[in-house]
Amino acid sequence: MKIVGVAACTSGIAHTYIAKEKLLKAAKDLGHEIHIETQGTIGTEDELAEKDIKEADVVILAVDIAITGTERFDGKKVVKVPTSIVVKAPKQLIQKIESELNK
């Protein structure tokens, strides 16, 4: 499965980057390709490429705030969850998405 996503928390610091790292590790451990953009106090980092978005099977928005650029995901399967879910149970989240996509 190819996954893209955005991580953004209310302060734009800690949980943004923790969520990103948890998603990256969980996806790789489960054999998936993943690219996560962060939006925080220092702006956007690791911005998603149009090609990555186009090829993605799913978009994970691990966000606690409004983010910019969501129109890029029009027509895609989008899963929006708080960063706390990603921090606590990233593998379970990805496995649940995987089972939903395979229905």
mmCIF file of C-alpha atoms in Angstrom:
data_model
loop_
_atom_site.group_PDB
_atom_site.id
_atom_site.type_symbol
_atom_site.label_atom_id
_atom_site.label_comp_id
_atom_site.label_asym_id
_atom_site.label_seq_id
_atom_site.Cartn_x
_atom_site.Cartn_y
_atom_site.Cartn_z
ATOM 1 C CA MET A 1 0.000 0.000 0.000
ATOM 2 C CA LYS A 2 1.209 3.505 -0.760
ATOM 3 C CA ILE A 3 0.465 6.028 1.960
ATOM 4 C CA VAL A 4 0.864 9.789 2.076
ATOM 5 C CA GLY A 5 -0.157 12.093 4.849
ATOM 6 C CA VAL A 6 0.175 15.215 6.893
ATOM 7 C CA ALA A 7 0.991 15.552 10.589
ATOM 8 C CA ALA A 8 0.137 18.739 12.478
ATOM 9 C CA CYS A 9 -0.520 19.362 16.171
ATOM 10 C CA THR A 10 -1.752 22.412 18.046
ATOM 11 C CA SER A 11 1.708 23.619 19.038
ATOM 12 C CA GLY A 12 3.312 22.483 15.792
ATOM 13 C CA ILE A 13 6.268 20.954 17.540
ATOM 14 C CA ALA A 14 6.367 17.730 19.554
ATOM 15 C CA HIS A 15 3.331 15.691 18.502
ATOM 16 C CA THR A 16 3.717 16.701 14.854
ATOM 17 C CA TYR A 17 7.128 15.057 14.634
ATOM 18 C CA ILE A 18 6.327 12.160 16.965
ATOM 19 C CA ALA A 19 3.270 11.308 14.846
ATOM 20 C CA LYS A 20 5.353 11.473 11.672
ATOM 21 C CA GLU A 21 8.047 9.159 13.048
ATOM 22 C CA LYS A 22 5.492 6.685 14.421
ATOM 23 C CA LEU A 23 3.700 6.517 11.049
ATOM 24 C CA LEU A 24 6.960 6.094 9.127
ATOM 25 C CA LYS A 25 8.158 3.264 11.360
ATOM 26 C CA ALA A 26 4.797 1.458 11.494
ATOM 27 C CA ALA A 27 4.295 1.625 7.728
ATOM 28 C CA LYS A 28 7.798 0.370 6.990
ATOM 29 C CA ASP A 29 7.450 -2.428 9.558
ATOM 30 C CA LEU A 30 4.221 -3.475 7.812
ATOM 31 C CA GLY A 31 5.805 -3.336 4.342
ATOM 32 C CA HIS A 32 4.157 -0.168 3.025
ATOM 33 C CA GLU A 33 5.539 2.877 1.235
ATOM 34 C CA ILE A 34 4.927 6.134 3.088
ATOM 35 C CA HIS A 35 5.654 9.853 2.853
ATOM 36 C CA ILE A 36 4.524 12.250 5.581
ATOM 37 C CA GLU A 37 4.515 16.033 5.360
ATOM 38 C CA THR A 38 4.589 18.134 8.511
ATOM 39 C CA GLN A 39 2.897 21.473 9.012
ATOM 40 C CA GLY A 40 3.996 23.332 12.117
ATOM 41 C CA THR A 41 5.355 26.477 13.636
ATOM 42 C CA ILE A 42 8.291 26.520 11.213
ATOM 43 C CA GLY A 43 6.064 25.967 8.192
ATOM 44 C CA THR A 44 5.727 22.973 5.893
ATOM 45 C CA GLU A 45 8.485 20.378 5.801
ATOM 46 C CA ASP A 46 8.878 17.322 3.551
ATOM 47 C CA GLU A 47 6.117 18.634 1.300
ATOM 48 C CA LEU A 48 4.268 15.885 -0.554
ATOM 49 C CA ALA A 49 5.006 15.645 -4.265
ATOM 50 C CA GLU A 50 2.069 15.628 -6.662
ATOM 51 C CA LYS A 51 3.277 12.270 -8.015
ATOM 52 C CA ASP A 52 3.262 10.722 -4.515
ATOM 53 C CA ILE A 53 -0.277 11.947 -3.883
ATOM 54 C CA LYS A 54 -1.481 10.666 -7.260
ATOM 55 C CA GLU A 55 -0.003 7.193 -6.648
ATOM 56 C CA ALA A 56 -1.195 6.925 -3.035
ATOM 57 C CA ASP A 57 -3.815 4.401 -1.996
ATOM 58 C CA VAL A 58 -4.716 6.415 1.089
ATOM 59 C CA VAL A 59 -4.077 9.774 2.748
ATOM 60 C CA ILE A 60 -3.650 9.896 6.526
ATOM 61 C CA LEU A 61 -4.254 13.276 8.121
ATOM 62 C CA ALA A 62 -2.874 13.056 11.669
ATOM 63 C CA VAL A 63 -3.975 16.537 12.623
ATOM 64 C CA ASP A 64 -5.257 18.442 15.631
ATOM 65 C CA ILE A 65 -5.613 21.754 13.759
ATOM 66 C CA ALA A 66 -6.767 23.032 10.391
ATOM 67 C CA ILE A 67 -4.105 22.468 7.733
ATOM 68 C CA THR A 68 -3.484 23.978 4.325
ATOM 69 C CA GLY A 69 -3.523 22.181 0.996
ATOM 70 C CA THR A 70 -6.262 19.624 1.608
ATOM 71 C CA GLU A 71 -7.627 20.214 -1.907
ATOM 72 C CA ARG A 72 -4.621 18.182 -3.124
ATOM 73 C CA PHE A 73 -6.376 15.098 -1.772
ATOM 74 C CA ASP A 74 -9.690 15.497 -3.619
ATOM 75 C CA GLY A 75 -10.796 12.118 -4.949
ATOM 76 C CA LYS A 76 -8.530 10.186 -2.574
ATOM 77 C CA LYS A 77 -9.457 7.970 0.353
ATOM 78 C CA VAL A 78 -8.699 10.254 3.326
ATOM 79 C CA VAL A 79 -8.493 9.108 6.934
ATOM 80 C CA LYS A 80 -8.437 11.927 9.481
ATOM 81 C CA VAL A 81 -7.354 11.137 13.048
ATOM 82 C CA PRO A 82 -5.939 13.095 15.973
ATOM 83 C CA THR A 83 -2.173 12.906 16.488
ATOM 84 C CA SER A 84 -2.791 11.100 19.797
ATOM 85 C CA ILE A 85 -4.185 8.058 17.934
ATOM 86 C CA VAL A 86 -1.101 7.880 15.740
ATOM 87 C CA VAL A 87 1.242 8.281 18.707
ATOM 88 C CA LYS A 88 -0.508 5.537 20.720
ATOM 89 C CA ALA A 89 -1.386 2.965 18.031
ATOM 90 C CA PRO A 90 0.188 3.617 14.616
ATOM 91 C CA LYS A 91 0.357 -0.024 13.484
ATOM 92 C CA GLN A 92 -3.235 -0.681 14.470
ATOM 93 C CA LEU A 93 -4.352 2.404 12.538
ATOM 94 C CA ILE A 94 -2.534 1.307 9.390
ATOM 95 C CA GLN A 95 -3.820 -2.259 9.734
ATOM 96 C CA LYS A 96 -7.387 -0.986 10.098
ATOM 97 C CA ILE A 97 -6.997 1.188 6.985
ATOM 98 C CA GLU A 98 -5.518 -1.757 5.111
ATOM 99 C CA SER A 99 -8.451 -4.013 6.002
ATOM 100 C CA GLU A 100 -10.962 -1.291 4.995
ATOM 101 C CA LEU A 101 -9.253 -0.841 1.613
ATOM 102 C CA ASN A 102 -9.338 -4.574 0.977
ATOM 103 C CA LYS A 103 -13.112 -4.853 1.469
#
